[in-house]
Amino acid sequence: MAEVHVLGQIQGARHFERNSLFCRWELRTGVGWKVVTGLTEGQTQSDTPSCGNSCVWAHPIDLHLHTKGLQDWPKLLFEVHQVDKYGRSVLAGYGFCNIPSTPGLHNLVIPTWRPRGSPRDRFRQFFLGGSTQLSEPELVCSSEDRYQLSTESTGTVLVQLALVTTLLLLLGALSAGQNATEVDDEIVTNATAAYYEDESALNETLLETSTAADNEEVATTAANASTA
Amino acid sequence: MSKDVSPNNAVGRSSAEGSSSRQFFVVSISGSVEAAEFPEHDELYCRYFVEFGSDWQIISGVAEGMSQISKKSKCHIDDRQLCVWNLPVELTLKSTNITGWPKIVVSVYGNDSFGNDVVRGYAWSFVPLESTSTTLSMPAFVPASSSKLQEMTAWFTGRRPEFLNPAIVVHGESRELLRTSSHGHVFVKVNTLIKDLSKCGYENCYKQAQSYSLASIVSEMEKFSVS
């Protein structure tokens, strides 16, 4: 039972071929995560920088997420498109990043890629424009095999995120070292049972989030909770 | 603003508690809108305001201000080419909810060649979420005209596209309709001090050197116990 606040902005992008760019972004959360407030997807403005080669989006991200466990940490997906002066948009790159897992300020630099078509497609694109796109954009953040896909690298997206979390400390996720000898098991059990409304939720949560170092402690606590 | 959920409901605190026992945290912002760097424009002034959510209240200070008109330095060895304002920002807020964390929005204006007051850029940034002293470098963008004809008309008449309410730059809705061009940066120095954030149960920075004993975790949990 932890909460994560993600506040920040999609600052902009650089190193792309053309500088008129916009980006479509989406938050992908896994099982056990819930979005309390905040927009989970959107499209930034299309910016054309007059000097320099990085375009400015300054798109706000203000999310409040709630999770029952540590797995399936949410991801941000980006699809960058370039705009020409006639208003046509062409895919410039796909990218994704994981939301950072430690509280604090993070400056993320996300490299992007786009699929290369066959030589015939590339020949056509040279004269007519357009680009090859993925038929399933989920491939960007999934762990499936991509070996049949040929891609070229394009520019980078810059994102600045600040994270504030609640109770990740309780889940043991942020501890640097724990002294098991100082603990009175009964205090832990009573306090945790009082916090959670039912014992089944307690067992589920504690067992879900145990790390290798904490396994023994968690098992002891869970056993005490079931006997209490 | 999307609807806010106070942390009382989310972390299992009793909803029967009155507002007098609700834990507030206090954010104190002090700093200044220092300068702007716009290579193509000169004689600029700015207006800033601090945008925050509905769960936040001002304890002291003002949330907005307007600067003097500043011209770049004539000194030939100063190649920074900054318009310096040093406009003080002093504000203290309190809240129970991280959602709606304050953001500083700066709008930069100047005169065009016909003497009309036009907007040169909008820039914004979140106030830092840790107690820190930093200079925020915010890139500024200005809305672009939707057609060539409108661009020429705007250049003649001095009525360039601008936002009716500059707060729109900190909202994510309907940004896809906007076309912008970016011309420069605004530098804002901010000293942030945050009080009682950990008492409300939030962790805003990762203290790697500390080791947390289970006893201290237990005492933290007792503050959240459902009565």
Short mmCIF file of N, CA, C and O in Angstrom, two decimals, chain A residues 3 5 7-9 36-39 43-51 54-62 64 66 83-84 87 102-105 160 162-170 174-179 182-183 187-188 191-192 194-195 217, chain B residues 1-5 7 10-12 39-40 97-101 103 124-126 129-130 139-141 169-173 175-176 178-183 197 200-206 208 210-215 217-218 220-222 224-226:
data_model
loop_
_atom_site.label_atom_id
_atom_site.label_comp_id
_atom_site.label_asym_id
_atom_site.label_seq_id
_atom_site.Cartn_x
_atom_site.Cartn_y
_atom_site.Cartn_z
N GLU A 3 1.99 5.02 -2.02
CA GLU A 3 1.57 6.03 -2.98
C GLU A 3 2.78 6.69 -3.58
O GLU A 3 3.78 6.89 -2.92
N HIS A 5 3.79 10.04 -5.93
CA HIS A 5 3.42 11.25 -6.64
C HIS A 5 4.51 11.54 -7.66
O HIS A 5 5.68 11.58 -7.31
N LEU A 7 5.70 14.34 -10.27
CA LEU A 7 5.48 15.71 -10.74
C LEU A 7 6.65 16.11 -11.60
O LEU A 7 7.79 15.89 -11.23
N GLY A 8 6.36 16.71 -12.74
CA GLY A 8 7.48 17.11 -13.57
C GLY A 8 6.99 17.60 -14.90
O GLY A 8 5.82 17.93 -15.07
N GLN A 9 7.91 17.66 -15.86
CA GLN A 9 7.49 18.06 -17.18
C GLN A 9 8.28 17.31 -18.25
O GLN A 9 9.42 16.91 -18.03
N VAL A 36 -4.80 7.73 -9.09
CA VAL A 36 -5.77 8.45 -8.26
C VAL A 36 -6.19 9.75 -8.94
O VAL A 36 -7.36 10.01 -9.15
N THR A 37 -5.23 10.60 -9.26
CA THR A 37 -5.55 11.80 -10.05
C THR A 37 -4.45 12.01 -11.08
O THR A 37 -3.36 11.48 -10.97
N GLY A 38 -4.76 12.82 -12.06
CA GLY A 38 -3.77 13.17 -13.07
C GLY A 38 -4.11 12.56 -14.41
O GLY A 38 -4.76 11.53 -14.52
N LEU A 39 -3.62 13.24 -15.44
CA LEU A 39 -3.85 12.75 -16.80
C LEU A 39 -2.82 11.68 -17.11
O LEU A 39 -1.63 11.84 -16.79
N GLN A 43 -0.92 14.83 -25.57
CA GLN A 43 -0.08 15.21 -26.70
C GLN A 43 0.45 16.60 -26.42
O GLN A 43 -0.30 17.48 -26.01
N THR A 44 1.72 16.80 -26.65
CA THR A 44 2.32 18.10 -26.34
C THR A 44 2.04 19.07 -27.48
O THR A 44 1.52 18.71 -28.52
N GLN A 45 2.46 20.32 -27.28
CA GLN A 45 2.34 21.31 -28.35
C GLN A 45 3.37 20.99 -29.41
O GLN A 45 4.33 20.26 -29.17
N SER A 46 3.21 21.57 -30.60
CA SER A 46 4.23 21.41 -31.64
C SER A 46 5.09 22.65 -31.62
O SER A 46 4.59 23.75 -31.86
N ASP A 47 6.34 22.48 -31.35
CA ASP A 47 7.21 23.63 -31.17
C ASP A 47 8.25 23.69 -32.27
O ASP A 47 8.78 22.67 -32.72
N THR A 48 8.57 24.90 -32.68
CA THR A 48 9.63 25.14 -33.65
C THR A 48 10.63 26.08 -33.00
O THR A 48 10.32 27.25 -32.78
N PRO A 49 11.82 25.61 -32.68
CA PRO A 49 12.78 26.53 -32.04
C PRO A 49 13.38 27.46 -33.07
O PRO A 49 13.67 27.05 -34.19
N SER A 50 13.58 28.73 -32.67
CA SER A 50 14.15 29.67 -33.63
C SER A 50 15.68 29.65 -33.58
O SER A 50 16.33 29.98 -34.56
N CYS A 51 16.23 29.31 -32.43
CA CYS A 51 17.69 29.21 -32.36
C CYS A 51 18.02 27.98 -31.53
O CYS A 51 17.32 27.63 -30.61
N SER A 54 17.07 22.34 -29.90
CA SER A 54 16.19 21.57 -29.03
C SER A 54 14.85 22.27 -28.93
O SER A 54 14.79 23.47 -28.68
N CYS A 55 13.78 21.50 -29.15
CA CYS A 55 12.48 22.14 -29.12
C CYS A 55 11.90 22.03 -27.71
O CYS A 55 12.27 21.15 -26.94
N VAL A 56 10.99 22.93 -27.42
CA VAL A 56 10.51 23.11 -26.05
C VAL A 56 9.06 22.68 -25.98
O VAL A 56 8.22 23.19 -26.70
N TRP A 57 8.74 21.73 -25.14
CA TRP A 57 7.34 21.35 -24.94
C TRP A 57 6.81 21.81 -23.58
O TRP A 57 5.71 22.26 -23.47
N ALA A 58 7.62 21.66 -22.54
CA ALA A 58 7.24 22.05 -21.18
C ALA A 58 5.85 21.51 -20.83
O ALA A 58 4.98 22.23 -20.34
N HIS A 59 5.63 20.23 -21.09
CA HIS A 59 4.31 19.64 -20.88
C HIS A 59 4.23 19.09 -19.46
O HIS A 59 5.05 18.29 -19.08
N PRO A 60 3.21 19.51 -18.69
CA PRO A 60 3.19 19.11 -17.28
C PRO A 60 2.78 17.66 -17.08
O PRO A 60 1.92 17.14 -17.79
N ILE A 61 3.43 17.03 -16.11
CA ILE A 61 3.03 15.69 -15.66
C ILE A 61 2.78 15.82 -14.16
O ILE A 61 3.66 16.20 -13.41
N ASP A 62 1.55 15.51 -13.75
CA ASP A 62 1.19 15.65 -12.34
C ASP A 62 0.32 14.45 -12.01
O ASP A 62 -0.86 14.44 -12.27
N HIS A 64 -0.79 11.08 -9.42
CA HIS A 64 -0.85 10.51 -8.08
C HIS A 64 -1.22 9.05 -8.27
O HIS A 64 -2.32 8.74 -8.74
N HIS A 66 -1.25 4.89 -6.89
CA HIS A 66 -1.41 4.09 -5.69
C HIS A 66 -1.08 2.66 -6.05
O HIS A 66 -1.52 2.16 -7.07
N VAL A 83 6.67 17.77 -37.60
CA VAL A 83 5.63 18.49 -38.34
C VAL A 83 6.33 19.32 -39.40
O VAL A 83 7.32 19.98 -39.11
N ASP A 84 5.80 19.30 -40.62
CA ASP A 84 6.39 20.20 -41.61
C ASP A 84 5.52 21.44 -41.74
O ASP A 84 4.48 21.56 -41.09
N GLY A 87 1.79 21.25 -42.14
CA GLY A 87 0.99 20.64 -41.10
C GLY A 87 0.94 19.13 -41.15
O GLY A 87 0.18 18.51 -40.42
N THR A 102 13.03 5.84 -6.94
CA THR A 102 13.44 6.46 -5.68
C THR A 102 12.94 7.89 -5.64
O THR A 102 12.91 8.57 -6.67
N PRO A 103 12.54 8.36 -4.45
CA PRO A 103 12.07 9.74 -4.38
C PRO A 103 13.20 10.73 -4.64
O PRO A 103 14.35 10.45 -4.36
N GLY A 104 12.85 11.87 -5.20
CA GLY A 104 13.86 12.88 -5.50
C GLY A 104 13.68 13.40 -6.92
O GLY A 104 12.74 13.05 -7.61
N LEU A 105 14.63 14.19 -7.33
CA LEU A 105 14.57 14.80 -8.66
C LEU A 105 15.36 13.93 -9.64
O LEU A 105 16.47 13.50 -9.34
N GLN A 160 11.93 15.76 -17.01
CA GLN A 160 12.39 15.98 -15.65
C GLN A 160 11.25 15.60 -14.71
O GLN A 160 10.15 16.11 -14.84
N ALA A 162 10.05 14.70 -10.59
CA ALA A 162 10.35 14.66 -9.16
C ALA A 162 9.35 13.71 -8.53
O ALA A 162 8.16 13.76 -8.83
N LEU A 163 9.85 12.85 -7.66
CA LEU A 163 8.99 11.82 -7.08
C LEU A 163 8.88 12.02 -5.60
O LEU A 163 9.87 12.29 -4.92
N VAL A 164 7.66 11.87 -5.10
CA VAL A 164 7.45 11.86 -3.66
C VAL A 164 6.67 10.60 -3.37
O VAL A 164 5.71 10.30 -4.05
N THR A 165 7.11 9.84 -2.38
CA THR A 165 6.44 8.56 -2.12
C THR A 165 5.96 8.50 -0.69
O THR A 165 6.43 9.24 0.18
N THR A 166 5.03 7.60 -0.45
CA THR A 166 4.54 7.34 0.91
C THR A 166 4.69 5.87 1.17
O THR A 166 4.33 5.07 0.33
N LEU A 167 5.18 5.52 2.30
CA LEU A 167 5.15 4.13 2.78
C LEU A 167 6.00 3.16 1.98
O LEU A 167 5.91 1.97 2.19
N LEU A 168 6.83 3.65 1.07
CA LEU A 168 7.78 2.71 0.47
C LEU A 168 8.77 2.27 1.54
O LEU A 168 9.36 1.20 1.48
N LEU A 169 8.92 3.13 2.53
CA LEU A 169 9.77 2.80 3.67
C LEU A 169 9.18 1.63 4.42
O LEU A 169 9.87 0.69 4.81
N LEU A 170 7.85 1.64 4.60
CA LEU A 170 7.19 0.57 5.31
C LEU A 170 7.32 -0.74 4.58
O LEU A 170 7.52 -1.78 5.18
N LEU A 174 12.98 0.93 0.72
CA LEU A 174 14.00 1.97 0.74
C LEU A 174 14.99 1.80 1.87
O LEU A 174 15.79 2.66 2.13
N SER A 175 14.96 0.72 2.57
CA SER A 175 15.85 0.61 3.72
C SER A 175 17.24 0.27 3.26
O SER A 175 17.45 -0.52 2.34
N ALA A 176 18.23 0.84 3.93
CA ALA A 176 19.61 0.54 3.60
C ALA A 176 20.15 -0.56 4.51
O ALA A 176 21.14 -1.17 4.22
N GLY A 177 19.48 -0.78 5.62
CA GLY A 177 19.94 -1.86 6.49
C GLY A 177 18.97 -1.96 7.64
O GLY A 177 18.50 -0.95 8.13
N GLN A 178 18.63 -3.15 8.04
CA GLN A 178 17.64 -3.29 9.12
C GLN A 178 18.22 -4.11 10.23
O GLN A 178 18.82 -5.15 9.99
N ASN A 179 18.03 -3.66 11.45
CA ASN A 179 18.52 -4.40 12.61
C ASN A 179 17.40 -5.24 13.18
O ASN A 179 16.56 -4.76 13.92
N GLU A 182 16.63 -5.45 17.10
CA GLU A 182 15.98 -4.41 17.90
C GLU A 182 14.47 -4.55 17.91
O GLU A 182 13.78 -3.82 18.59
N VAL A 183 13.95 -5.45 17.12
CA VAL A 183 12.50 -5.47 16.91
C VAL A 183 11.79 -6.35 17.92
O VAL A 183 12.24 -7.43 18.25
N ILE A 187 5.06 -5.99 18.68
CA ILE A 187 4.73 -4.60 18.34
C ILE A 187 4.49 -4.50 16.85
O ILE A 187 3.53 -3.87 16.40
N VAL A 188 5.36 -5.14 16.07
CA VAL A 188 5.23 -5.06 14.61
C VAL A 188 3.89 -5.65 14.19
O VAL A 188 3.15 -5.06 13.41
N ALA A 191 0.88 -3.49 15.27
CA ALA A 191 0.82 -2.23 14.52
C ALA A 191 0.39 -2.50 13.09
O ALA A 191 -0.45 -1.78 12.54
N THR A 192 0.94 -3.56 12.48
CA THR A 192 0.58 -3.81 11.09
C THR A 192 -0.85 -4.29 10.98
O THR A 192 -1.56 -3.91 10.05
N ALA A 194 -3.27 -3.43 12.90
CA ALA A 194 -4.13 -2.27 13.12
C ALA A 194 -4.17 -1.40 11.87
O ALA A 194 -5.17 -0.78 11.58
N TYR A 195 -3.07 -1.37 11.14
CA TYR A 195 -3.04 -0.52 9.96
C TYR A 195 -3.90 -1.09 8.84
O TYR A 195 -4.71 -0.40 8.25
N GLU A 217 12.46 -12.17 7.92
CA GLU A 217 11.72 -11.28 8.82
C GLU A 217 10.25 -11.25 8.47
O GLU A 217 9.37 -11.30 9.32
N MET B 1 -8.60 21.80 -13.21
CA MET B 1 -7.78 20.97 -12.31
C MET B 1 -8.54 19.69 -12.04
O MET B 1 -9.70 19.73 -11.72
N SER B 2 -7.86 18.55 -12.19
CA SER B 2 -8.58 17.30 -11.92
C SER B 2 -8.89 17.21 -10.43
O SER B 2 -8.20 17.81 -9.61
N LYS B 3 -9.85 16.42 -10.09
CA LYS B 3 -10.29 16.46 -8.70
C LYS B 3 -9.22 15.86 -7.78
O LYS B 3 -8.55 14.91 -8.11
N ASP B 4 -9.09 16.46 -6.62
CA ASP B 4 -8.01 16.07 -5.71
C ASP B 4 -8.55 15.14 -4.64
O ASP B 4 -9.65 15.31 -4.16
N VAL B 5 -7.74 14.17 -4.29
CA VAL B 5 -8.11 13.26 -3.20
C VAL B 5 -7.16 13.54 -2.07
O VAL B 5 -5.95 13.47 -2.26
N PRO B 7 -4.87 12.99 1.20
CA PRO B 7 -4.17 11.75 1.59
C PRO B 7 -4.85 11.06 2.75
O PRO B 7 -4.59 9.91 3.04
N ALA B 10 -6.62 8.16 1.35
CA ALA B 10 -5.77 7.22 0.63
C ALA B 10 -4.92 6.37 1.56
O ALA B 10 -4.63 5.23 1.27
N VAL B 11 -4.45 6.91 2.68
CA VAL B 11 -3.55 6.11 3.52
C VAL B 11 -4.27 5.51 4.70
O VAL B 11 -3.66 5.02 5.62
N GLY B 12 -5.57 5.51 4.72
CA GLY B 12 -6.29 4.75 5.72
C GLY B 12 -6.48 5.47 7.03
O GLY B 12 -6.78 4.85 8.04
N PRO B 39 18.05 35.95 -27.35
CA PRO B 39 19.03 36.54 -28.28
C PRO B 39 18.42 37.53 -29.27
O PRO B 39 19.09 38.47 -29.68
N GLU B 40 17.13 37.30 -29.64
CA GLU B 40 16.59 38.15 -30.71
C GLU B 40 15.84 39.37 -30.21
O GLU B 40 15.45 40.20 -31.00
N ASN B 97 -1.83 17.93 0.68
CA ASN B 97 -1.82 17.07 -0.49
C ASN B 97 -0.71 17.49 -1.45
O ASN B 97 -0.54 18.67 -1.71
N ILE B 98 0.03 16.51 -1.95
CA ILE B 98 1.10 16.84 -2.89
C ILE B 98 0.54 17.28 -4.24
O ILE B 98 1.13 18.11 -4.93
N THR B 99 -0.62 16.74 -4.62
CA THR B 99 -1.21 17.14 -5.90
C THR B 99 -1.49 18.63 -5.88
O THR B 99 -2.07 19.14 -4.94
N GLY B 100 -1.11 19.32 -6.96
CA GLY B 100 -1.25 20.77 -6.94
C GLY B 100 -0.03 21.48 -6.40
O GLY B 100 -0.11 22.65 -6.05
N TRP B 101 1.08 20.78 -6.37
CA TRP B 101 2.34 21.41 -5.92
C TRP B 101 2.58 22.69 -6.71
O TRP B 101 2.34 22.73 -7.90
N LYS B 103 3.71 25.80 -8.90
CA LYS B 103 4.53 25.97 -10.09
C LYS B 103 4.70 27.46 -10.32
O LYS B 103 3.77 28.23 -10.15
N TRP B 124 7.58 27.96 -17.51
CA TRP B 124 7.12 27.54 -16.19
C TRP B 124 7.98 26.41 -15.69
O TRP B 124 8.66 25.73 -16.45
N SER B 125 7.92 26.21 -14.38
CA SER B 125 8.64 25.08 -13.80
C SER B 125 8.02 24.77 -12.44
O SER B 125 7.47 25.67 -11.79
N PHE B 126 8.10 23.53 -12.02
CA PHE B 126 7.68 23.17 -10.68
C PHE B 126 8.64 23.78 -9.67
O PHE B 126 9.85 23.81 -9.88
N LEU B 129 10.86 20.00 -5.22
CA LEU B 129 10.17 19.21 -4.21
C LEU B 129 11.05 18.82 -3.05
O LEU B 129 10.66 18.01 -2.22
N GLU B 130 12.27 19.34 -2.99
CA GLU B 130 13.13 19.10 -1.83
C GLU B 130 13.57 20.45 -1.30
O GLU B 130 13.55 21.43 -2.03
N PRO B 139 13.00 27.07 -20.39
CA PRO B 139 12.91 27.53 -21.77
C PRO B 139 11.54 28.14 -22.03
O PRO B 139 10.52 27.65 -21.51
N ALA B 140 11.50 29.21 -22.79
CA ALA B 140 10.26 29.95 -23.01
C ALA B 140 9.77 29.72 -24.43
O ALA B 140 10.55 29.60 -25.37
N PHE B 141 8.44 29.65 -24.56
CA PHE B 141 7.85 29.47 -25.87
C PHE B 141 6.71 30.46 -26.04
O PHE B 141 6.15 30.96 -25.06
N VAL B 169 -0.48 27.18 -19.47
CA VAL B 169 0.78 26.48 -19.81
C VAL B 169 1.09 25.38 -18.81
O VAL B 169 1.91 24.50 -19.09
N VAL B 170 0.47 25.39 -17.61
CA VAL B 170 0.76 24.33 -16.66
C VAL B 170 -0.30 23.24 -16.68
O VAL B 170 -0.24 22.31 -15.89
N HIS B 171 -1.26 23.33 -17.57
CA HIS B 171 -2.25 22.28 -17.70
C HIS B 171 -1.98 21.46 -18.93
O HIS B 171 -1.57 21.97 -19.96
N GLY B 172 -2.24 20.19 -18.83
CA GLY B 172 -1.90 19.30 -19.93
C GLY B 172 -3.02 19.10 -20.94
O GLY B 172 -2.81 18.48 -21.96
N GLU B 173 -4.22 19.61 -20.63
CA GLU B 173 -5.32 19.34 -21.55
C GLU B 173 -5.23 20.21 -22.78
O GLU B 173 -4.87 21.38 -22.72
N ARG B 175 -3.30 20.55 -25.20
CA ARG B 175 -2.05 21.19 -25.65
C ARG B 175 -1.77 20.84 -27.10
O ARG B 175 -0.98 21.50 -27.76
N GLU B 176 -2.44 19.80 -27.62
CA GLU B 176 -2.10 19.38 -28.98
C GLU B 176 -2.58 20.40 -30.00
O GLU B 176 -2.18 20.36 -31.15
N LEU B 178 -1.95 23.47 -29.88
CA LEU B 178 -1.08 24.64 -29.80
C LEU B 178 0.14 24.46 -30.67
O LEU B 178 0.79 23.43 -30.67
N ARG B 179 0.47 25.49 -31.46
CA ARG B 179 1.74 25.52 -32.17
C ARG B 179 2.56 26.65 -31.59
O ARG B 179 2.05 27.75 -31.44
N THR B 180 3.80 26.37 -31.31
CA THR B 180 4.60 27.39 -30.64
C THR B 180 5.95 27.52 -31.31
O THR B 180 6.34 26.71 -32.14
N SER B 181 6.65 28.61 -30.96
CA SER B 181 8.05 28.73 -31.34
C SER B 181 8.80 29.15 -30.08
O SER B 181 8.24 29.86 -29.23
N SER B 182 10.00 28.72 -29.95
CA SER B 182 10.75 29.01 -28.72
C SER B 182 11.94 29.88 -29.03
O SER B 182 12.63 29.68 -30.04
N HIS B 183 12.15 30.89 -28.16
CA HIS B 183 13.17 31.89 -28.45
C HIS B 183 14.20 32.08 -27.37
O HIS B 183 15.20 32.72 -27.63
N LEU B 197 6.98 17.49 5.96
CA LEU B 197 6.55 16.58 4.90
C LEU B 197 6.65 15.14 5.36
O LEU B 197 5.81 14.30 5.04
N CYS B 200 3.77 14.00 7.54
CA CYS B 200 2.57 13.64 6.79
C CYS B 200 2.75 12.31 6.08
O CYS B 200 1.87 11.86 5.37
N GLY B 201 3.91 11.72 6.21
CA GLY B 201 4.12 10.40 5.63
C GLY B 201 4.79 10.40 4.27
O GLY B 201 4.93 9.35 3.66
N TYR B 202 5.22 11.54 3.78
CA TYR B 202 5.82 11.59 2.46
C TYR B 202 7.33 11.52 2.56
O TYR B 202 7.94 12.08 3.46
N GLU B 203 7.94 10.85 1.57
CA GLU B 203 9.40 10.86 1.48
C GLU B 203 9.75 11.55 0.18
O GLU B 203 9.30 11.14 -0.88
N ASN B 204 10.53 12.61 0.27
CA ASN B 204 10.83 13.31 -0.98
C ASN B 204 12.27 13.22 -1.41
O ASN B 204 12.64 13.73 -2.44
N CYS B 205 13.10 12.58 -0.62
CA CYS B 205 14.44 12.33 -1.15
C CYS B 205 14.95 11.04 -0.53
O CYS B 205 14.53 10.63 0.54
N TYR B 206 15.85 10.41 -1.21
CA TYR B 206 16.30 9.08 -0.83
C TYR B 206 17.57 9.23 -0.03
O TYR B 206 18.60 9.58 -0.57
N GLN B 208 20.37 7.70 1.34
CA GLN B 208 21.01 6.40 1.21
C GLN B 208 21.83 6.03 2.43
O GLN B 208 22.00 4.89 2.76
N GLN B 210 21.29 6.56 5.59
CA GLN B 210 20.62 6.19 6.84
C GLN B 210 20.19 4.75 6.84
O GLN B 210 19.82 4.20 5.83
N SER B 211 20.20 4.12 7.98
CA SER B 211 19.62 2.77 8.07
C SER B 211 18.39 2.89 8.96
O SER B 211 18.42 3.50 10.01
N TYR B 212 17.32 2.32 8.50
CA TYR B 212 16.07 2.44 9.23
C TYR B 212 15.82 1.17 9.99
O TYR B 212 15.77 0.09 9.44
N SER B 213 15.66 1.26 11.28
CA SER B 213 15.35 0.07 12.06
C SER B 213 13.85 -0.15 12.03
O SER B 213 13.08 0.78 11.82
N LEU B 214 13.45 -1.38 12.25
CA LEU B 214 12.02 -1.68 12.22
C LEU B 214 11.29 -0.93 13.32
O LEU B 214 10.12 -0.62 13.19
N ALA B 215 11.97 -0.66 14.42
CA ALA B 215 11.31 0.06 15.52
C ALA B 215 10.91 1.46 15.07
O ALA B 215 9.83 1.95 15.40
N ILE B 217 10.25 2.28 12.00
CA ILE B 217 9.15 2.11 11.05
C ILE B 217 7.84 1.94 11.80
O ILE B 217 6.82 2.50 11.44
N VAL B 218 7.89 1.16 12.88
CA VAL B 218 6.69 0.91 13.69
C VAL B 218 6.16 2.20 14.25
O VAL B 218 4.96 2.47 14.23
N GLU B 220 6.47 5.12 13.03
CA GLU B 220 5.87 5.87 11.92
C GLU B 220 4.48 5.34 11.63
O GLU B 220 3.55 6.09 11.38
N MET B 221 4.35 3.99 11.64
CA MET B 221 3.06 3.39 11.31
C MET B 221 1.99 3.71 12.32
O MET B 221 0.84 3.84 11.99
N GLU B 222 2.42 3.88 13.59
CA GLU B 222 1.41 4.13 14.63
C GLU B 222 0.71 5.46 14.39
O GLU B 222 -0.41 5.67 14.82
N PHE B 224 -0.38 6.37 11.64
CA PHE B 224 -1.40 6.16 10.64
C PHE B 224 -2.45 5.18 11.10
O PHE B 224 -3.27 4.76 10.32
N SER B 225 -2.42 4.77 12.36
CA SER B 225 -3.30 3.68 12.77
C SER B 225 -4.75 4.12 12.69
O SER B 225 -5.11 5.25 12.99
N VAL B 226 -5.58 3.18 12.25
CA VAL B 226 -7.00 3.46 12.11
C VAL B 226 -7.64 3.29 13.46
O VAL B 226 -7.55 2.24 14.06
#
